[in-house]
């Protein structure tokens, strides 16, 4: 065996020869990766974006974005992770080292590509912090649902405002969510991440279909469906396109290293393009089915508009549940509880993938035991998460980032700056910097996978020209 194939088969060991772990089954891979993608982005953010940008028109643009940009970007990340079987920072460093380029620029300046790996880790840490706060709120609503309180909250808006602006309860729920994530991570790749994904993802899909069925039998179902399916072309504006692209990136967890970290646990025979297509398919289906759950319910209640905004899940929906099920409280109890449970499961599989990216880096790089690495990440996210949680309460007046508090600043800097910029770098890296032969080897599993001839050139065309241009367009668009 030559040294290259030695490297390629080093899936279970890191640079120092320590055990790294890998996913056991193909199904586990698709479910874990889809678990990273499916999250609050699908069930909370997607319906809000769809509602605010005119329904079907937005969905059409969104579908174009996930197919033309989402799949190639996801494959690009898979290539980086699976080729190196390393954490995201090491992966960039190793790929640059092993594929030297002798240009005047490369002799003058040290390679800056690996900076993207570190930026990705900063980005997921910030996302994990504010995401855990929202996930904590969801957990609180799931507990309320269990106690049967959700269908009798009274003034929903005041209820949410009072809870989110208090001090201790949001902190405790954020902590509970991070600890749940931590417990999965310390069990490792196969026993933790893969096992929990195989349990939670099917449960989530079953819950979704049961709820969509329930929702489609509601009185406003036809209006809800029409809103989702009949495009209003006047809504096809550049602004809608930008939102669709941003939503696609966030929803697919693209460009910041979570997916390459998972791919570093893929075995050599995993088909990358097919896996990406499956994951994108599941993610998109969950988003659209969430629309089928939410909009029929929204249209069933007089006076509620579909563009209710970010308060949808915490204010509008409890109100809807209360009014809709006033005469059938048992159905209301089950429906509301299932809905928040669904959100908890979806959020958990996403926070796990964010946490794993940094934990993997700490283990690989510093050779510390996994549970210590995980504790460092959990503690860091909790401190930052506390600042985000408190920015709705005691720290509400503290806005150190150009007039923004912690929660908003973390949200903006990750979604509007780090994700798009990392996406552009990732496209260039895989499209132009990596040798074409390497990309081809990864796409075809060293020639062992039979696939139509056009796949490799199409992939290269997309990551070289289409994805960087499209991302640059959103990036510049939002600055203006
Ligand atoms: N894709 C996740 C969601 O839809 C969020 C996420 C973003 C997860 C970035 C990992 C990395 O909720």
Coordinates of C-alpha atoms and ligand atoms in Angstrom, one line a residue:
X1 CA 0.0 0.0 0.0
X2 CA 1.5 3.4 -0.9
X3 CA 1.5 6.2 1.5
X4 CA -1.4 8.0 -0.2
X5 CA -3.7 5.1 0.3
X6 CA -2.4 4.7 3.8
X7 CA -3.6 8.2 4.4
X8 CA -6.9 7.6 2.8
X9 CA -7.6 4.6 4.9
X10 CA -6.7 6.3 8.1
X11 CA -10.3 6.9 8.9
X12 CA -10.2 5.7 12.4
X13 CA -6.9 7.4 13.5
X14 CA -5.8 10.9 13.8
X15 CA -2.3 12.3 13.0
X16 CA -0.9 10.8 16.2
X17 CA -2.5 7.5 15.6
X18 CA -5.2 7.9 18.3
X19 CA -8.6 6.4 17.7
X20 CA -10.9 8.8 16.0
X21 CA -14.0 6.8 15.3
X22 CA -16.3 6.7 12.3
X23 CA -19.9 6.3 11.5
X24 CA -20.9 2.6 11.2
X25 CA -23.7 2.5 8.6
X26 CA -24.9 4.5 5.6
X27 CA -28.2 5.1 7.2
X28 CA -26.5 6.4 10.3
X29 CA -24.5 8.8 8.1
X30 CA -27.5 10.2 6.3
X31 CA -29.6 10.5 9.5
X32 CA -26.8 12.2 11.5
X33 CA -26.0 14.6 8.7
X34 CA -29.6 15.3 8.0
X35 CA -29.9 15.8 11.8
X36 CA -27.3 18.6 11.6
X37 CA -29.2 20.2 8.8
X38 CA -32.8 19.7 10.1
X39 CA -33.3 22.1 13.0
X40 CA -34.9 25.3 14.1
X41 CA -34.0 26.6 10.6
X42 CA -36.5 24.3 9.0
X43 CA -39.4 24.3 11.5
X44 CA -39.2 27.8 12.9
X45 CA -37.2 30.0 10.4
X46 CA -38.4 28.5 7.1
X47 CA -42.1 29.1 7.8
X48 CA -41.4 32.6 9.0
X49 CA -39.3 33.4 5.9
X50 CA -41.9 31.8 3.6
X51 CA -44.7 33.8 5.3
X52 CA -42.9 37.1 5.0
X53 CA -41.9 36.6 1.4
X54 CA -45.1 35.5 -0.1
X55 CA -45.4 31.7 0.1
X56 CA -44.9 29.7 -3.0
X57 CA -42.7 32.3 -4.8
X58 CA -40.2 32.1 -2.0
X59 CA -40.4 28.3 -1.9
X60 CA -39.5 28.1 -5.7
X61 CA -36.5 30.3 -5.2
X62 CA -35.5 28.3 -2.2
X63 CA -35.7 25.0 -4.1
X64 CA -33.5 26.5 -6.8
X65 CA -30.9 27.5 -4.2
X66 CA -30.7 24.2 -2.5
X67 CA -30.4 22.2 -5.7
X68 CA -27.9 24.5 -7.5
X69 CA -25.9 25.8 -4.6
X70 CA -26.7 23.6 -1.6
X71 CA -25.8 20.2 -3.1
X72 CA -22.4 21.3 -4.5
X73 CA -21.4 23.2 -1.4
X74 CA -22.3 20.2 0.8
X75 CA -20.3 17.9 -1.5
X76 CA -17.4 20.4 -1.3
X77 CA -17.4 20.2 2.5
X78 CA -17.6 16.4 2.3
X79 CA -14.6 16.3 0.1
X80 CA -12.5 18.2 2.6
X81 CA -13.5 16.1 5.6
X82 CA -13.5 12.7 4.0
X83 CA -10.2 13.2 2.2
X84 CA -8.3 14.1 5.4
X85 CA -10.3 12.4 8.2
X86 CA -9.4 15.3 10.3
X87 CA -11.0 18.3 12.1
X88 CA -11.7 21.3 10.0
X89 CA -8.6 23.3 10.8
X90 CA -6.2 20.4 10.3
X91 CA -8.1 19.4 7.2
X92 CA -7.4 22.7 5.4
X93 CA -3.8 22.8 6.7
X94 CA -3.1 19.3 5.5
X95 CA -4.7 19.7 2.1
X96 CA -2.6 22.8 1.5
X97 CA 0.6 21.1 2.6
X98 CA 0.0 17.9 0.7
X99 CA -0.9 19.8 -2.5
X100 CA 1.8 22.5 -2.7
X101 CA 1.6 25.1 -5.4
X102 CA 4.6 26.9 -6.5
X103 CA 3.5 30.4 -7.5
X104 CA 5.1 33.6 -6.6
X105 CA 2.3 34.5 -4.3
X106 CA 2.6 31.2 -2.4
X107 CA 6.3 31.7 -1.9
X108 CA 5.8 35.3 -0.6
X109 CA 2.8 34.8 1.8
X110 CA 1.9 32.0 4.1
X111 CA -1.3 30.2 3.0
X112 CA -4.4 31.8 4.4
X113 CA -6.8 29.0 3.5
X114 CA -6.7 27.4 7.0
X115 CA -8.0 30.6 8.5
X116 CA -11.4 29.5 7.1
X117 CA -11.3 26.5 9.4
X118 CA -10.7 28.6 12.5
X119 CA -13.4 31.1 11.4
X120 CA -15.8 28.2 11.0
X121 CA -15.1 27.1 14.6
X122 CA -15.7 30.6 15.9
X123 CA -18.9 30.7 13.9
X124 CA -20.3 27.5 15.2
X125 CA -19.4 28.5 18.8
X126 CA -21.4 31.7 18.4
X127 CA -24.3 30.0 16.7
X128 CA -24.4 27.3 19.3
X129 CA -24.6 30.0 22.0
X130 CA -27.6 31.8 20.7
X131 CA -29.2 28.7 19.2
X132 CA -29.2 27.0 22.6
X133 CA -31.0 30.0 24.1
X134 CA -33.8 29.6 21.5
X135 CA -33.7 25.9 22.0
X136 CA -34.0 26.5 25.7
X137 CA -37.2 28.5 25.1
X138 CA -38.5 25.7 23.0
X139 CA -37.8 23.3 25.8
X140 CA -39.7 25.5 28.2
X141 CA -42.7 25.4 25.9
X142 CA -42.4 21.7 25.6
X143 CA -42.5 21.4 29.4
X144 CA -45.4 23.8 29.4
X145 CA -47.1 21.6 26.8
X146 CA -46.5 18.5 29.0
X147 CA -48.1 20.3 31.9
X148 CA -51.1 21.2 29.8
X149 CA -50.4 24.9 30.2
X150 CA -50.0 25.8 26.6
X151 CA -53.6 26.0 25.6
X152 CA -54.4 28.4 28.4
X153 CA -51.6 30.9 28.5
X154 CA -53.9 33.9 28.5
X155 CA -52.0 36.8 26.9
X156 CA -49.4 34.8 24.9
X157 CA -47.3 37.8 24.1
X158 CA -47.0 38.9 27.7
X159 CA -46.3 35.3 28.7
X160 CA -43.4 35.0 26.3
X161 CA -42.0 38.5 27.1
X162 CA -42.1 37.8 30.8
X163 CA -40.3 34.5 30.5
X164 CA -37.7 35.6 28.0
X165 CA -36.8 38.7 30.0
X166 CA -36.5 37.0 33.3
X167 CA -33.0 36.1 34.6
X168 CA -32.8 32.6 36.0
X169 CA -35.3 30.5 34.0
X170 CA -33.9 31.1 30.5
X171 CA -30.4 30.4 31.8
X172 CA -31.5 27.1 33.3
X173 CA -33.2 26.0 30.1
X174 CA -30.2 27.0 28.0
X175 CA -28.0 25.0 30.4
X176 CA -30.3 22.0 30.2
X177 CA -30.1 22.0 26.4
X178 CA -26.3 22.3 26.4
X179 CA -26.0 19.5 28.9
X180 CA -28.2 17.2 26.8
X181 CA -25.9 18.0 23.8
X182 CA -22.9 17.4 26.0
X183 CA -24.1 14.0 27.1
X184 CA -24.4 12.8 23.5
X185 CA -21.0 14.2 22.5
X186 CA -19.1 12.5 25.3
X187 CA -20.4 9.1 24.1
X188 CA -18.6 9.5 20.9
X189 CA -19.3 9.3 17.2
X190 CA -20.9 5.8 17.0
X191 CA -22.5 5.4 20.4
X192 CA -23.4 9.0 20.8
X193 CA -24.1 10.9 17.6
X194 CA -25.0 8.0 15.3
X195 CA -27.1 6.2 17.8
X196 CA -29.1 9.3 18.9
X197 CA -29.7 10.3 15.3
X198 CA -31.0 6.9 14.4
X199 CA -33.4 7.2 17.2
X200 CA -34.5 10.8 17.0
X201 CA -34.7 11.4 13.2
X202 CA -37.2 8.7 12.4
X203 CA -39.2 9.8 15.5
X204 CA -39.1 13.4 14.2
X205 CA -40.3 12.4 10.7
X206 CA -43.2 10.3 12.0
X207 CA -44.3 13.1 14.3
X208 CA -44.1 15.5 11.4
X209 CA -46.3 13.5 9.1
X210 CA -48.9 12.8 11.8
X211 CA -49.0 16.5 12.5
X212 CA -49.2 17.5 8.9
X213 CA -52.1 15.1 8.4
X214 CA -53.8 16.6 11.5
X215 CA -53.2 20.1 10.2
X216 CA -54.6 19.4 6.7
X217 CA -57.9 18.4 8.2
X218 CA -58.3 21.8 9.8
X219 CA -60.9 24.3 8.4
X220 CA -58.3 26.7 6.9
X221 CA -56.3 23.9 5.2
X222 CA -57.2 24.9 1.7
X223 CA -56.2 28.5 2.2
X224 CA -53.0 27.4 3.8
X225 CA -52.2 25.0 1.0
X226 CA -52.9 27.7 -1.7
X227 CA -50.6 30.1 0.1
X228 CA -47.9 27.4 0.0
X229 CA -48.5 26.2 -3.5
X230 CA -49.8 29.1 -5.6
X231 CA -46.9 31.4 -6.5
X232 CA -47.4 35.2 -6.5
X233 CA -44.8 36.2 -9.0
X234 CA -44.8 39.9 -7.9
X235 CA -43.0 38.6 -4.8
X236 CA -40.0 37.4 -6.9
X237 CA -37.7 40.3 -6.0
X238 CA -33.9 40.4 -5.4
X239 CA -34.6 40.7 -1.7
X240 CA -36.6 37.5 -1.7
X241 CA -33.8 35.8 -3.6
X242 CA -31.3 36.9 -1.0
X243 CA -33.5 35.6 1.8
X244 CA -33.9 32.3 0.0
X245 CA -30.2 31.9 -0.4
X246 CA -29.4 32.8 3.2
X247 CA -32.1 30.5 4.4
X248 CA -30.7 27.6 2.3
X249 CA -27.2 28.0 3.7
X250 CA -28.4 28.2 7.3
X251 CA -30.8 25.3 6.9
X252 CA -28.2 23.0 5.3
X253 CA -25.5 24.0 7.9
X254 CA -23.2 24.8 5.1
X255 CA -19.7 26.3 4.9
X256 CA -18.6 26.5 8.5
X257 CA -17.2 23.0 9.0
X258 CA -19.9 21.0 10.7
X259 CA -20.4 18.9 7.6
X260 CA -16.8 18.4 6.9
X261 CA -16.3 17.3 10.5
X262 CA -19.1 14.7 10.0
X263 CA -17.6 13.7 6.7
X264 CA -14.3 13.1 8.4
X265 CA -16.1 10.1 10.0
X266 CA -17.3 8.8 6.6
X267 CA -15.8 5.5 5.4
X268 CA -14.0 5.4 2.1
X269 CA -16.9 3.8 0.2
X270 CA -19.6 6.4 1.0
X271 CA -20.9 8.0 -2.2
X272 CA -20.5 11.8 -1.5
X273 CA -22.9 13.2 -4.2
X274 CA -25.7 10.7 -3.4
X275 CA -25.3 11.3 0.3
X276 CA -25.5 15.1 -0.2
X277 CA -28.6 14.7 -2.4
X278 CA -30.3 12.6 0.2
X279 CA -29.5 15.0 3.0
X280 CA -30.7 18.0 1.0
X281 CA -33.8 16.0 0.1
X282 CA -34.7 15.2 3.8
X283 CA -33.9 18.8 4.9
X284 CA -36.1 20.3 2.2
X285 CA -38.9 17.9 2.8
X286 CA -38.9 18.7 6.5
X287 CA -39.0 22.4 5.8
X288 CA -41.9 22.1 3.4
X289 CA -43.9 19.7 5.6
X290 CA -43.4 22.3 8.5
X291 CA -45.1 24.7 6.2
X292 CA -47.9 22.2 5.7
X293 CA -48.3 21.9 9.5
X294 CA -48.2 25.6 10.3
X295 CA -50.0 27.4 7.5
X296 CA -53.3 25.4 7.5
X297 CA -53.4 26.1 11.3
X298 CA -52.6 29.8 10.8
X299 CA -55.3 30.2 8.1
X300 CA -57.8 28.4 10.4
X301 CA -57.9 31.2 12.8
X302 CA -59.5 34.5 11.9
X303 CA -57.3 37.6 12.1
X304 CA -53.9 35.9 12.1
X305 CA -51.7 36.8 9.2
X306 CA -49.2 34.3 7.7
X307 CA -46.3 36.8 8.0
X308 CA -46.4 36.8 11.7
X309 CA -42.6 36.9 12.1
X310 CA -40.1 35.5 14.6
X311 CA -42.7 35.4 17.3
X312 CA -44.6 32.8 15.3
X313 CA -43.6 29.8 17.4
X314 CA -43.8 31.4 20.8
X315 CA -46.7 33.8 20.5
X316 CA -48.8 33.2 17.4
X317 CA -48.9 29.4 17.5
X318 CA -49.9 29.0 21.1
X319 CA -52.7 31.5 20.4
X320 CA -53.7 29.5 17.4
X321 CA -53.6 26.2 19.3
X322 CA -55.7 27.8 22.1
X323 CA -58.4 29.1 19.8
X324 CA -58.4 26.2 17.4
X325 CA -58.8 23.5 20.0
X326 CA -61.1 25.4 22.4
X327 CA -63.7 22.7 22.0
X328 CA -61.3 19.7 21.8
X329 CA -58.8 20.4 24.5
X330 CA -57.4 16.8 24.4
X331 CA -56.5 17.1 20.8
X332 CA -55.1 20.5 21.5
X333 CA -52.9 19.1 24.3
X334 CA -51.5 16.4 22.1
X335 CA -51.0 18.7 19.1
X336 CA -49.2 21.4 21.0
X337 CA -47.0 19.0 22.9
X338 CA -46.0 17.1 19.7
X339 CA -45.1 20.4 18.0
X340 CA -42.7 21.6 20.7
X341 CA -41.3 18.1 21.1
X342 CA -40.6 18.0 17.4
X343 CA -38.7 21.3 17.7
X344 CA -36.7 20.1 20.6
X345 CA -35.6 16.9 18.7
X346 CA -34.7 18.9 15.6
X347 CA -32.7 21.5 17.6
X348 CA -30.8 18.8 19.5
X349 CA -29.5 17.0 16.5
X350 CA -28.3 20.3 15.2
X351 CA -26.6 21.5 18.4
X352 CA -24.8 18.1 18.5
X353 CA -23.2 18.8 15.1
X354 CA -22.0 22.3 16.1
X355 CA -20.6 21.0 19.4
X356 CA -18.8 18.1 17.6
X357 CA -16.9 20.4 15.3
X358 CA -15.0 22.1 18.1
X359 CA -14.7 19.0 20.3
X360 CA -13.2 17.1 17.4
X361 CA -10.6 19.8 16.9
X362 CA -9.7 19.9 20.6
X363 CA -9.3 16.1 20.7
X364 CA -7.3 15.9 17.4
X365 CA -5.1 18.8 18.0
X366 CA -4.3 18.7 21.7
X367 CA -4.8 14.9 22.2
X368 CA -7.0 15.5 25.2
X369 CA -9.7 13.0 26.2
X370 CA -13.0 13.5 24.5
X371 CA -14.9 14.3 27.7
X372 CA -12.5 17.1 28.6
X373 CA -12.7 18.6 25.1
X374 CA -16.5 18.4 25.3
X375 CA -16.5 20.1 28.7
X376 CA -14.4 23.0 27.4
X377 CA -16.9 23.5 24.5
X378 CA -19.9 23.2 26.7
X379 CA -18.6 25.7 29.3
X380 CA -17.6 28.2 26.6
X381 CA -21.0 28.0 24.9
X382 CA -22.7 28.3 28.2
X383 CA -20.9 31.5 29.1
X384 CA -21.6 33.0 25.7
X385 CA -25.1 31.6 25.7
X386 CA -25.8 33.2 29.1
X387 CA -24.8 36.6 27.6
X388 CA -27.3 36.0 24.8
X389 CA -30.1 34.8 27.1
X390 CA -29.6 37.8 29.4
X391 CA -29.7 40.2 26.5
X392 CA -33.5 39.9 26.6
X393 CA -33.5 40.7 30.3
X394 CA -31.0 42.3 32.7
X395 CA -28.6 43.0 29.8
X396 CA -31.3 44.4 27.5
X397 CA -29.8 47.9 27.6
X398 CA -26.2 46.7 27.0
X399 CA -25.6 47.0 23.3
X400 CA -21.8 47.0 22.8
X401 CA -21.8 45.9 19.1
X402 CA -22.7 48.9 17.0
X403 CA -25.9 49.3 19.0
X404 CA -26.7 45.5 19.2
X405 CA -26.8 43.2 22.1
X406 CA -25.1 39.8 22.3
X407 CA -27.9 37.7 20.8
X408 CA -28.4 40.0 17.7
X409 CA -24.7 40.6 17.2
X410 CA -24.0 36.8 17.2
X411 CA -26.8 36.1 14.9
X412 CA -25.8 38.9 12.4
X413 CA -22.1 38.3 12.4
X414 CA -22.5 34.6 11.8
X415 CA -25.3 34.6 9.2
X416 CA -24.3 37.8 7.4
X417 CA -20.5 37.7 7.5
X418 CA -18.8 34.5 8.5
X419 CA -21.1 32.1 6.6
X420 CA -21.1 33.8 3.3
X421 CA -17.4 34.7 3.4
X422 CA -16.5 31.1 4.4
X423 CA -18.8 29.8 1.6
X424 CA -16.9 31.9 -1.0
X425 CA -13.5 30.6 0.3
X426 CA -14.8 27.0 0.4
X427 CA -15.9 27.2 -3.2
X428 CA -12.6 28.6 -4.4
X429 CA -10.7 26.1 -2.4
X430 CA -12.4 23.1 -3.8
X431 CA -13.0 24.5 -7.2
X432 CA -9.6 26.1 -7.9
X433 CA -7.0 25.3 -5.2
X434 CA -7.4 21.5 -4.9
X435 CA -6.1 19.5 -7.8
X436 CA -8.9 18.4 -10.1
X437 CA -7.7 14.8 -9.8
X438 CA -8.2 14.8 -6.1
X439 CA -11.8 16.1 -6.5
X440 CA -12.4 13.5 -9.1
X441 CA -11.0 10.8 -6.8
X442 CA -13.3 11.8 -4.0
X443 CA -16.4 12.1 -6.1
X444 CA -15.9 8.7 -7.8
X445 CA -14.4 7.0 -4.7
X446 CA -11.2 6.4 -6.6
X447 CA -12.9 5.3 -9.7
X448 CA -14.9 2.6 -8.0
X449 CA -18.3 4.4 -8.3
X450 CA -20.0 4.4 -11.6
X451 CA -21.7 7.7 -12.3
X452 CA -22.8 9.7 -15.3
X453 CA -19.8 11.4 -17.0
X454 CA -21.3 14.9 -16.6
X455 CA -21.2 14.8 -12.8
X456 CA -17.6 15.8 -12.2
X457 CA -17.5 18.7 -14.8
X458 CA -20.9 19.9 -13.6
X459 CA -19.8 19.9 -10.0
X460 CA -16.6 21.8 -10.9
X461 CA -18.5 24.3 -12.9
X462 CA -20.9 25.0 -10.0
X463 CA -18.2 25.4 -7.3
X464 CA -15.9 27.4 -9.5
X465 CA -18.4 29.9 -11.0
X466 CA -21.9 29.6 -9.8
X467 CA -21.7 29.3 -6.0
X468 CA -19.1 32.0 -5.4
X469 CA -20.9 34.5 -7.7
X470 CA -24.3 33.8 -6.0
X471 CA -22.9 34.1 -2.5
X472 CA -21.0 37.2 -3.4
X473 CA -24.3 38.6 -4.7
X474 CA -26.1 38.0 -1.4
X475 CA -23.2 39.3 0.5
X476 CA -23.0 42.6 -1.4
X477 CA -26.8 42.8 -1.6
X478 CA -27.2 42.7 2.2
X479 CA -24.5 45.3 2.7
X480 CA -26.5 47.6 0.6
Ligands
LIG1 N1 -29.0 23.8 9.9 C1 -29.4 24.0 11.3 C2 -30.9 24.4 11.3 O1 -31.5 24.4 10.3 C3 -28.6 25.1 11.9 C4 -27.1 24.9 11.8 C5 -26.4 26.0 11.3 C6 -26.5 23.8 12.3 C7 -25.0 25.8 11.2 C8 -25.1 23.7 12.2 C9 -24.4 24.7 11.6 O2 -31.4 24.7 12.3

